[in-house]
Coordinates of C-alpha atoms in Angstrom, one line a residue:
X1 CA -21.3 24.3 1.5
X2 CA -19.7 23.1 -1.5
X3 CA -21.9 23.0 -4.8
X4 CA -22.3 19.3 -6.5
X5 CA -19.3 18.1 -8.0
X6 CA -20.7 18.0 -11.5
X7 CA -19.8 15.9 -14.3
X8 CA -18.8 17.5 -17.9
X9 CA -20.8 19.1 -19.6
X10 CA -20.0 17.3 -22.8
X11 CA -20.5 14.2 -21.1
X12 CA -23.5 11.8 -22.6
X13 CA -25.4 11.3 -19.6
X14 CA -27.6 9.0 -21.5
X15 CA -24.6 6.4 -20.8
X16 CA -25.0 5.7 -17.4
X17 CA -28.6 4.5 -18.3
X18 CA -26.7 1.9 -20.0
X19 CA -23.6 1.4 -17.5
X20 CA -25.1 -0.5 -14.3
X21 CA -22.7 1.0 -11.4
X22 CA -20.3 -1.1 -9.5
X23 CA -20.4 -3.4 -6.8
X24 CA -21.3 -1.1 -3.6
X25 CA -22.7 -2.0 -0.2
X26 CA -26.0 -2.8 0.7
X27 CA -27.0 -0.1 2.8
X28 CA -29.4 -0.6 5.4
X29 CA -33.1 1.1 5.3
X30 CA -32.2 2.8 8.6
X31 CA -29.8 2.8 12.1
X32 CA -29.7 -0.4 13.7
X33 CA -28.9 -1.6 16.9
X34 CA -26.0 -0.6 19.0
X35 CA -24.8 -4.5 19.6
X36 CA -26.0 -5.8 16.2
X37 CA -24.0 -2.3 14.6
X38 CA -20.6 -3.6 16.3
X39 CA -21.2 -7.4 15.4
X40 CA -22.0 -5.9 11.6
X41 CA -18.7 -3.6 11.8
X42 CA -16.4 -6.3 13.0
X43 CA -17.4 -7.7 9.6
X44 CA -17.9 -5.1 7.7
X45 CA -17.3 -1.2 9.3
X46 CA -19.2 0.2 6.0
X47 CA -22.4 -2.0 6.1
X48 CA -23.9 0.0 9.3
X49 CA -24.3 3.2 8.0
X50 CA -28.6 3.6 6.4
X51 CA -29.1 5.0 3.4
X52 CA -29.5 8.7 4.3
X53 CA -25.8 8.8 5.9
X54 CA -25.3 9.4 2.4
X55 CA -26.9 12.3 2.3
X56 CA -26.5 13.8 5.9
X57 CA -24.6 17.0 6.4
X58 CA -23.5 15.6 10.2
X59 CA -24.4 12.5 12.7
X60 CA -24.5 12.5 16.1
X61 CA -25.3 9.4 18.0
X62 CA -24.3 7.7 21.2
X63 CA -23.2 3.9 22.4
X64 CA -23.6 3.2 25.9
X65 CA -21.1 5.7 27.5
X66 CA -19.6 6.5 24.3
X67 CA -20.5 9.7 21.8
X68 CA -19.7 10.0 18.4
X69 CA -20.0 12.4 15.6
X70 CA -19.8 11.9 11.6
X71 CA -18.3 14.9 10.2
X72 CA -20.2 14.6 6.6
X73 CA -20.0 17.8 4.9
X74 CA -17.0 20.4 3.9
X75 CA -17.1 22.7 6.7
X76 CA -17.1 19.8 9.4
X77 CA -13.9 18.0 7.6
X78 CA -12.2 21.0 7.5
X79 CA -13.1 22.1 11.3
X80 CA -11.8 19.0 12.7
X81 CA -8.5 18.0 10.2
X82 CA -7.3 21.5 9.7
X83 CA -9.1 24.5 11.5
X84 CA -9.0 22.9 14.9
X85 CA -6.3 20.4 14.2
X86 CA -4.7 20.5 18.2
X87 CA -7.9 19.2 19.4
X88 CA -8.5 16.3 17.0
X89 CA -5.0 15.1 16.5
X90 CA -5.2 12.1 18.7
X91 CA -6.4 8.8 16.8
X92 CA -9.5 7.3 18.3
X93 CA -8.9 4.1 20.9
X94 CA -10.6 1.7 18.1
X95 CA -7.9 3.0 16.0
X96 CA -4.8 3.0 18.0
X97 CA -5.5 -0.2 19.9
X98 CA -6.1 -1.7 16.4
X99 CA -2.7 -0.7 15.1
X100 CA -0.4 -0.5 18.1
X101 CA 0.5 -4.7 18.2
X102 CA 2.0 -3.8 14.0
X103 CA 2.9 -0.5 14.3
X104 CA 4.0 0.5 17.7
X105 CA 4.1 4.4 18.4
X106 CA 4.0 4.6 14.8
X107 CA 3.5 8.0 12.6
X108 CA 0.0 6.4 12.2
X109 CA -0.9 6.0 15.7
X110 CA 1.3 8.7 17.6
X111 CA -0.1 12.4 18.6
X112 CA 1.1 15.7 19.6
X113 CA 5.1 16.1 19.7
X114 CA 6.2 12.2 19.0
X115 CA 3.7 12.9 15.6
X116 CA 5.3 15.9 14.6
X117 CA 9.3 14.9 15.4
X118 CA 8.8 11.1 13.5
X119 CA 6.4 13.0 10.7
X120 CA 9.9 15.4 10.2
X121 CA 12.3 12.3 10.1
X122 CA 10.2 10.8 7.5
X123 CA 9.2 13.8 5.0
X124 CA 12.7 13.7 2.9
X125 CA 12.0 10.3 1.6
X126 CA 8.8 11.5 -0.4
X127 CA 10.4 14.9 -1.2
X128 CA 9.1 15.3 -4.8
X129 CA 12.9 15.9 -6.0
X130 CA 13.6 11.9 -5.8
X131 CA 10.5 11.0 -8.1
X132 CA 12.8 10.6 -11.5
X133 CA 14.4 7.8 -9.6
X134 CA 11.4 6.4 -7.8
X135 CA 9.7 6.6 -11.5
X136 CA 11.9 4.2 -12.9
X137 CA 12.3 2.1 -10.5
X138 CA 8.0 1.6 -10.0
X139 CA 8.1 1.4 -14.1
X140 CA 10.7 -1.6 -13.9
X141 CA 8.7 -3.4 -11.4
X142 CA 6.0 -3.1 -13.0
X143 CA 7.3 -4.7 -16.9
X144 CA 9.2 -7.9 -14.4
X145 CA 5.1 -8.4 -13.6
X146 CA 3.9 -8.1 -17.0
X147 CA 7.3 -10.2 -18.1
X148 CA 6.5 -13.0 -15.8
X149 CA 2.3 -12.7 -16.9
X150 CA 3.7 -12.8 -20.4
X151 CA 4.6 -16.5 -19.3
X152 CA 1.9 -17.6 -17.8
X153 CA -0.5 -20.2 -19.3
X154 CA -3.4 -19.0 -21.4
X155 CA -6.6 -19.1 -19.2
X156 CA -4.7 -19.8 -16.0
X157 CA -6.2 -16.9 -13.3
X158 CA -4.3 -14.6 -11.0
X159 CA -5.6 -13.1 -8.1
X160 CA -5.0 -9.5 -9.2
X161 CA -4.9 -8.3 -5.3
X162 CA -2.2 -10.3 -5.0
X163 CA -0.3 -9.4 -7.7
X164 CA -0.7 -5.8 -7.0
X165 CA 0.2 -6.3 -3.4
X166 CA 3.5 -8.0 -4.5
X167 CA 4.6 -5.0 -6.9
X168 CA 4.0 -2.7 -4.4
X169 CA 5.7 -3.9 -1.9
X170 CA 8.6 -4.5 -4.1
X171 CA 8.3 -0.9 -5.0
X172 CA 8.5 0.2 -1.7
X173 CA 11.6 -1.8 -0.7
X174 CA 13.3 -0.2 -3.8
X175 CA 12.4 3.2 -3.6
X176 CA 12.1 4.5 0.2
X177 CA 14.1 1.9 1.5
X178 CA 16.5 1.6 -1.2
X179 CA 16.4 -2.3 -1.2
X180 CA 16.3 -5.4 -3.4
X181 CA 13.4 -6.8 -1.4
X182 CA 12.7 -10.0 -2.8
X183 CA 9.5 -11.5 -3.7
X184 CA 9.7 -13.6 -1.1
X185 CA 9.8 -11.5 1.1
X186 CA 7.5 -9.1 -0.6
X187 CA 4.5 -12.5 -0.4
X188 CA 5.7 -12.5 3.3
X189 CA 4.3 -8.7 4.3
X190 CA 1.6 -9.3 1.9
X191 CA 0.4 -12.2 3.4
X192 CA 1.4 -11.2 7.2
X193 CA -0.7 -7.7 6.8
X194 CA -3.8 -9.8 5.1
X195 CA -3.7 -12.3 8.1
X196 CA -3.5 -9.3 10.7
X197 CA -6.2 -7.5 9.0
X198 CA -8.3 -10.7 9.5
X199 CA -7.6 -11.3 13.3
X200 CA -7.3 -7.7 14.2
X201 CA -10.1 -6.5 16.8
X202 CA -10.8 -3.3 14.9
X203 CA -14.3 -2.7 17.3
X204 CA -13.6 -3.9 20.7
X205 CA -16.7 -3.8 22.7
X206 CA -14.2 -2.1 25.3
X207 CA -13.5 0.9 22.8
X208 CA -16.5 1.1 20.7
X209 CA -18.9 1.1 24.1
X210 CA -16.3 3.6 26.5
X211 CA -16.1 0.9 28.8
X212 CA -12.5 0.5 29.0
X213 CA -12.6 -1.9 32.5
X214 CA -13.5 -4.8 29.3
X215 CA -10.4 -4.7 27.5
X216 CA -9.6 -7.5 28.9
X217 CA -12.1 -9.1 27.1
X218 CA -10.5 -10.3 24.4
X219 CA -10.3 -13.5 22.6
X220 CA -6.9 -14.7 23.7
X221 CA -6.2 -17.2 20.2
X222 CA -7.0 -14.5 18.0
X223 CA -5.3 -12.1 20.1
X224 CA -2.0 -14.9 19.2
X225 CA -2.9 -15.0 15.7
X226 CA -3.1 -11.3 15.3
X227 CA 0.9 -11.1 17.0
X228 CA 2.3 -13.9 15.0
X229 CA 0.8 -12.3 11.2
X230 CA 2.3 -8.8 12.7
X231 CA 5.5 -10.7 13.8
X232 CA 6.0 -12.4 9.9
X233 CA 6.0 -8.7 8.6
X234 CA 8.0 -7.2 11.4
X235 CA 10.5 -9.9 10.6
X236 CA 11.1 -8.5 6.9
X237 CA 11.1 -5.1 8.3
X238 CA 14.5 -6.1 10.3
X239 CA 16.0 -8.5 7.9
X240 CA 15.8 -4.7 5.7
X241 CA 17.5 -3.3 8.5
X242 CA 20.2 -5.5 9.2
X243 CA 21.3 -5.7 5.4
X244 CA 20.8 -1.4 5.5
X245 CA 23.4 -1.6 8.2
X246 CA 25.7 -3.8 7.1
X247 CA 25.8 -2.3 3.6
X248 CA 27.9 0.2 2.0
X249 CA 26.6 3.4 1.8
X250 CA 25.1 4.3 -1.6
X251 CA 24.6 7.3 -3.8
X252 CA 21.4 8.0 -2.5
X253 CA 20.3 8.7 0.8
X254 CA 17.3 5.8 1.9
X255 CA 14.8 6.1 4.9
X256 CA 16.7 3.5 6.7
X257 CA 20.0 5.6 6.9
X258 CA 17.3 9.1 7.8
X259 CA 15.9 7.1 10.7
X260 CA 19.3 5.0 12.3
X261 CA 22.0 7.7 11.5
X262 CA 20.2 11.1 11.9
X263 CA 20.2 12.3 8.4
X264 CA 17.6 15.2 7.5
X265 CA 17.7 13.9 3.6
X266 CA 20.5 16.7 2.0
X267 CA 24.0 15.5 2.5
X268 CA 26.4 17.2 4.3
X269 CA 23.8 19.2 6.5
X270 CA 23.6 18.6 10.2
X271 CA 22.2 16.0 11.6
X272 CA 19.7 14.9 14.1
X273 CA 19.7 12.7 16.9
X274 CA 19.4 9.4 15.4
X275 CA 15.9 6.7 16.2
X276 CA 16.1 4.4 17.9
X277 CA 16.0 1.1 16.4
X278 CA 12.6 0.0 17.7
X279 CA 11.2 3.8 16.6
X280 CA 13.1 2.9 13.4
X281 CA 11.2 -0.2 13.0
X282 CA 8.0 0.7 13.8
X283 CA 7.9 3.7 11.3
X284 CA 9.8 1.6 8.3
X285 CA 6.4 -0.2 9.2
X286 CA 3.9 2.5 9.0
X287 CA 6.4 3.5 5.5
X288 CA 6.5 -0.1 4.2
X289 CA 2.6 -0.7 5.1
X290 CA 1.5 2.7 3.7
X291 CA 3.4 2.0 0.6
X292 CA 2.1 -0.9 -0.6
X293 CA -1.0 -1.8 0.8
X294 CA -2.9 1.5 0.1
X295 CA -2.1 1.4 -3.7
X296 CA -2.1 -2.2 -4.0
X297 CA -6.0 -1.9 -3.0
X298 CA -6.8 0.7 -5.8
X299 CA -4.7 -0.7 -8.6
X300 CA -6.8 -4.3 -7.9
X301 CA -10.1 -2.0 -7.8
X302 CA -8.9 -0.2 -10.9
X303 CA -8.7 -3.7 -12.9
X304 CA -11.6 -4.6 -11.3
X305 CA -13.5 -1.3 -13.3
X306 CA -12.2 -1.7 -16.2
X307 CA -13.1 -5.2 -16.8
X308 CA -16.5 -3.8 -15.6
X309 CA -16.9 -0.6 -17.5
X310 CA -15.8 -1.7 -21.2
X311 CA -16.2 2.3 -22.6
X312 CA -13.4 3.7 -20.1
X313 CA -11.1 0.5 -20.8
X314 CA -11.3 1.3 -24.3
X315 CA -10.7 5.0 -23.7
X316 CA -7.6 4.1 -21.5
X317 CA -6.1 1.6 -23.9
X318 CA -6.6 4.4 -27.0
X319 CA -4.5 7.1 -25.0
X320 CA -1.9 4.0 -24.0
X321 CA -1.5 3.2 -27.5
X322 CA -1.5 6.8 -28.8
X323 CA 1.0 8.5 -26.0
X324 CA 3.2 5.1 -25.3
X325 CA 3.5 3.5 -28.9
X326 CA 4.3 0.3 -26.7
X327 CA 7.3 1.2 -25.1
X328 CA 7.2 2.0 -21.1
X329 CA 6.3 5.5 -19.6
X330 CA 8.5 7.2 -18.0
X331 CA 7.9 10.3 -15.4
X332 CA 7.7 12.8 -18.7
X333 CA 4.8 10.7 -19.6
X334 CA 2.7 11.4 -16.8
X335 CA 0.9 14.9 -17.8
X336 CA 0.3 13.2 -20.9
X337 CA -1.6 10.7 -19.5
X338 CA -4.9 12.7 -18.3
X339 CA -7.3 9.5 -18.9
X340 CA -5.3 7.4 -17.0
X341 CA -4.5 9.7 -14.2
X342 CA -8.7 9.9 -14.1
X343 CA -9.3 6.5 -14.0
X344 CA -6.8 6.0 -11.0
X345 CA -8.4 9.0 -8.9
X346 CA -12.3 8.1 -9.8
X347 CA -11.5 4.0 -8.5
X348 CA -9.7 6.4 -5.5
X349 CA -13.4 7.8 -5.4
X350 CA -15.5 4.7 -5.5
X351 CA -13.0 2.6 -3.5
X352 CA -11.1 4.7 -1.4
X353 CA -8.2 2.5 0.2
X354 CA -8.7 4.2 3.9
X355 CA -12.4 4.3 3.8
X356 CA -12.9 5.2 7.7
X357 CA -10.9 8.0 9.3
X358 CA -11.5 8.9 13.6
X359 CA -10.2 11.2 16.1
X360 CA -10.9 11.6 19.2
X361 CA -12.0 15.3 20.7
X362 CA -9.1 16.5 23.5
X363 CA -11.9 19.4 24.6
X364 CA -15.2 20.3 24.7
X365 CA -16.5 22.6 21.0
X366 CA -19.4 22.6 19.0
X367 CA -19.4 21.3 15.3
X368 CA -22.7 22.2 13.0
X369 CA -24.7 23.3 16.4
X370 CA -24.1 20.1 17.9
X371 CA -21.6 19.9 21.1
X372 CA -19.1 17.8 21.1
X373 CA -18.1 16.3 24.7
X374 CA -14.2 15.5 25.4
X375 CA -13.2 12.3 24.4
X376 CA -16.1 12.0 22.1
X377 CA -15.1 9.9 18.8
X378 CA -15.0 11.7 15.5
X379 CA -15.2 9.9 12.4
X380 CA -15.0 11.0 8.7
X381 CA -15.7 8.7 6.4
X382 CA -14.3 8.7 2.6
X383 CA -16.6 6.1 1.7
X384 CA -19.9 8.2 2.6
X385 CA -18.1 11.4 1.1
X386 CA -17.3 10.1 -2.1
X387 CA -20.4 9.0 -2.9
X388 CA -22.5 11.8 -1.0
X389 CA -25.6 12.5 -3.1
X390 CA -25.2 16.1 -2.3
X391 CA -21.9 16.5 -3.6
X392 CA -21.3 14.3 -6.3
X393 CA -23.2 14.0 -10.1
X394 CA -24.3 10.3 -10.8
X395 CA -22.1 9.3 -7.2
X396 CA -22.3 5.1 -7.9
X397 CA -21.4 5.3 -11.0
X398 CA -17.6 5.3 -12.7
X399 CA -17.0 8.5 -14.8
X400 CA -13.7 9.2 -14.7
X401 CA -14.5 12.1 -17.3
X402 CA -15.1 13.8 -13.7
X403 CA -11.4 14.2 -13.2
X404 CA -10.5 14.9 -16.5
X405 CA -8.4 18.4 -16.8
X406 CA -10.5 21.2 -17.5
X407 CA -12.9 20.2 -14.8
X408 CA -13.2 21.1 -11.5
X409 CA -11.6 19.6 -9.1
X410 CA -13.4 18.3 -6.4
X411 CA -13.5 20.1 -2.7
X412 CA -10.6 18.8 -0.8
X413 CA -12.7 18.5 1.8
X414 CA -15.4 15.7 0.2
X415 CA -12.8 14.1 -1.9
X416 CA -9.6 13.0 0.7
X417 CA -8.8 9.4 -0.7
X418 CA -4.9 10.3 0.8
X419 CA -6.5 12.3 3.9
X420 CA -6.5 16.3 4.0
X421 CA -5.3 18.9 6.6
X422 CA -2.0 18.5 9.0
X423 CA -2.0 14.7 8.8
X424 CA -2.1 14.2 4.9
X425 CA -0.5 11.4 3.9
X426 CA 3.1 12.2 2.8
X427 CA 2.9 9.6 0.3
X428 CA 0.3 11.2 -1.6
X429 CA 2.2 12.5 -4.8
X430 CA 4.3 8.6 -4.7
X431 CA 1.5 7.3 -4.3
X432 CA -0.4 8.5 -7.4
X433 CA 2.5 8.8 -9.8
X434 CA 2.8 4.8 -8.7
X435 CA -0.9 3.7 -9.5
X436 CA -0.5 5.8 -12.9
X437 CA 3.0 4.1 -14.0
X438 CA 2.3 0.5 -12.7
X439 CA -1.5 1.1 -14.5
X440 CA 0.2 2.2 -17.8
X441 CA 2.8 0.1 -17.8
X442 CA 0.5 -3.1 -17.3
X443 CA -2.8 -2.3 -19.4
X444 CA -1.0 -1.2 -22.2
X445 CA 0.0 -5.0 -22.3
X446 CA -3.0 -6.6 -21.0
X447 CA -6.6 -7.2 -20.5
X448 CA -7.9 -8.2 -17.2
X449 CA -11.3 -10.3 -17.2
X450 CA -13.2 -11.5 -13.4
X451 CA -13.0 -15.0 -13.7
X452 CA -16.8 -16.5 -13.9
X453 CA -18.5 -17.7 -11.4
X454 CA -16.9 -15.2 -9.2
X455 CA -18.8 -12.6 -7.3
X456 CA -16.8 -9.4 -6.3
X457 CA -17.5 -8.3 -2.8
X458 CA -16.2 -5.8 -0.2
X459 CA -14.0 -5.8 2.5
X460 CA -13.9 -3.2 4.8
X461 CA -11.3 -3.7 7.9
X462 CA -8.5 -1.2 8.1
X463 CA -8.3 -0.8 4.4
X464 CA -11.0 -1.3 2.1
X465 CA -10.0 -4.8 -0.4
X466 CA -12.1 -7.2 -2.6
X467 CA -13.4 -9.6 -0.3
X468 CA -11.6 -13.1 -0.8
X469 CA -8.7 -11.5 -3.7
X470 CA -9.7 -10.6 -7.2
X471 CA -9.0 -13.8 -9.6
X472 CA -8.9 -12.3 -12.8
X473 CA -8.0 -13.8 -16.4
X474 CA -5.3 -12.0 -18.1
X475 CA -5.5 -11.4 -22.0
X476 CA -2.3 -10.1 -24.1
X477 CA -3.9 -7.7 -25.9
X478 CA -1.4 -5.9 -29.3
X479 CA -0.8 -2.1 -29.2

């Protein structure tokens, strides 16, 4: 059991009697009902779980013909994502059926030998050895945001998921898929993945019940809806494709030429048998989604902290001015940049992007005493481990002094905002040097205020958002 992740000791605790903690989720006072849990989850998949999930070491409980178990604590994380990986590898149906009209066979949604050959094909993109160029490339997008917020008129609010959305998406097309995706065409995914989060059936009574003779039972205009918003970003996916193909080949390998032409990321080594160009598709898809959507969410949440915590904003802003002087980071900057590094892995903590991880068991074994049936549906959640009263100091509240260096770091296994064991997200080193550089690059330059009157809520579908966007009043603010 891992001891409680503790803040410093030179912290003033006497602040957090002062700071009220950010928006969270009502929790209920204790289980409810099996129908009234998957009407609530459709909603909202964190607003079922009572208040002393977030204390429990493990949960066991059973709908209709279906079993579940909440691995809550260390030991059971690390049983079922590393230990006894082969048996939990398989996404659970909720998951896969949920993900399968976007993504196809996709790295997220494929198992056993298809996981491990696509996971292999798409590795060399995030190979840390490109970073220098990816670093400049997310620190140029970044200034063409703050370039075209420098032009915006005073007062007039942006909806800061948005925003972050856009940039990452342009990110991705730049970096991975070495691609002047246009912002057109960066709105398009942006808007096609919100609309197919919306009319996705993330808890099919089919799935969530083991009755799989209901699948059928779906709402058929939805159903349309949900194919059509997948279809708008599938379309940008193969207009990347078709301009990959018919370009010249450049001085840097992309993921598009890995996937169609074979290559295993170092020139002039053999290489593979080449995707096919629907496999190709579906994991640029699982890349381009991945990419962008995951740190879009934390950036927007980060903004959303700072404007609510005024003590770290000003600690952020001091190290921005000191380390930066006004000009852009660059890669060299990042180690210098230990405050905002902690601000970007405590909103990671409050607001982790992929709040609800499942698997499904292959075989019969026994987790924390309690048996676990074949097929039986394992979920971890981020959400309840990051904010576990057992493992964190102070869990609502926003301390990024927690992450600060010289501290502790957290148990992989309780803090897993990119996932942990055999499936961990490849992205995760991008993925953090990119919230760090777009954050830096962007609060150096500005403030970020909610706009009044507007309540920030939370959405919890396949990724965890503000509900309804983030509109947010932008302030130039003088280094």
């Amino acid at each position: 059991m891992s001891e409680q992740h503790r803040l410093p000791a030179s912290f003033n605790r006497e602040l957090l009697k002062q700071e009220t903690p950010p928006v969270s989720i009502q929790r209920p006072a204790d289980w409810i009902s099996n129908l009234r849990s998957i009407i609530t989850g459709q909603r909202n998949l964190l607003a079922i779980w009572p208040d002393r999930a977030y204390r429990a070491l493990s949960l066991k409980f059973k709908l209709l013909n279906q079993p579940y178990l909440v691995c809550n604590s260390p030991d059971t994380v690390r049983r079922v994502f590393l230990d006894e990986h082969d048996n939990y590898d398989r996404k659970s149906p909720q998951m896969r059926h949920a993900l399968e009209p976007l993504l196809g066979d996709g790295l997220f949604v494929s198992d056993g030998e298809l996981w491990k050959e696509r996971r292999a094909y798409c590795a060399p993109a995030f190979e840390k050895e490109l970073l220098p160029d990816f670093a400049q490339l997310m620190t140029d997008s970044a200034r063409e945001v703050a370039d075209r917020w420098a032009q915006l008129p005073a007062d007039s609010p942006v909806d800061m998921l948005n925003e972050m959305a856009r940039l990452t998406a342009r990110i991705i097309g730049r970096t991975v898929f070495g691609d002047e995706t246009s912002d057109a065409e960066a709105a398009q995914v942006v808007r096609g993945f919100s609309e197919y989060q919306r009319q996705i059936d993330q808890l099919s009574i089919a799935d969530s019940f083991g009755l799989p003779f209901l699948r059928w039972l779906t709402n058929p205009l939805q159903h349309l809806r949900c194919l059509r918003a997948g279809a708008r970003v599938q379309a940008v996916i193969d207009r990347i494709i078709q301009r990959q193909q018919n370009a010249p080949q450049g001085a840097r390998l992309n993921l598009m030429q890995m996937f169609l032409e074979g290559h295993t990321g170092t020139r002039g080594s053999t290489r593979r048998c080449p995707l096919h160009p629907t496999a190709a598709r579906n994991e640029a898809i699982v890349m381009f989604m991945a990419g962008h959507e995951t740190t879009a969410n934390a950036l927007a949440w980060a903004w959303y902290l700072l404007d609510h915590n005024p003590r770290v904003a000003a600690c952020l802003h001091a190290e921005l001015d000191q380390v930066l002087g006004g000009r852009p980071p660059t890669l060299e900057d990042v180690p210098n940049l230990p405050y905002t590094r902690a601000v970007f892995e405590e909103t990671m903590r409050l607001y982790p992007p992929v709040p609800v991880l499942s698997r499904q068991a292959r075989q019969a074994d026994v987790i924390r005493e309690r048996d676990v049936e074949p097929g039986a549906i394992i979920l971890t959640l981020p959400w309840l481990l990051h904010r576990h009263e057992l493992f964190w100091e102070a869990p609502e509240h926003f301390v990024p002094e927690r992450f600060m260096p010289g501290q502790p770091r957290p148990d992989k296994f309780i803090y897993l905002p990119f996932s942990v064991g055999h499936r961990v997200c490849l992205g995760l080193r991008f993925g953090l040097t990119e919230g760090i550089l777009c954050l830096a690059t962007l609060a150096q330059r500005f403030r970020a205020q909610v706009a009044p009157g507007h309540q920030v809520a939370i959405e919890c579908r396949l990724t965890l958002r503000p509900q309804g966007g983030l509109p947010m009043l932008l302030q130039p603010r003088q280094a």
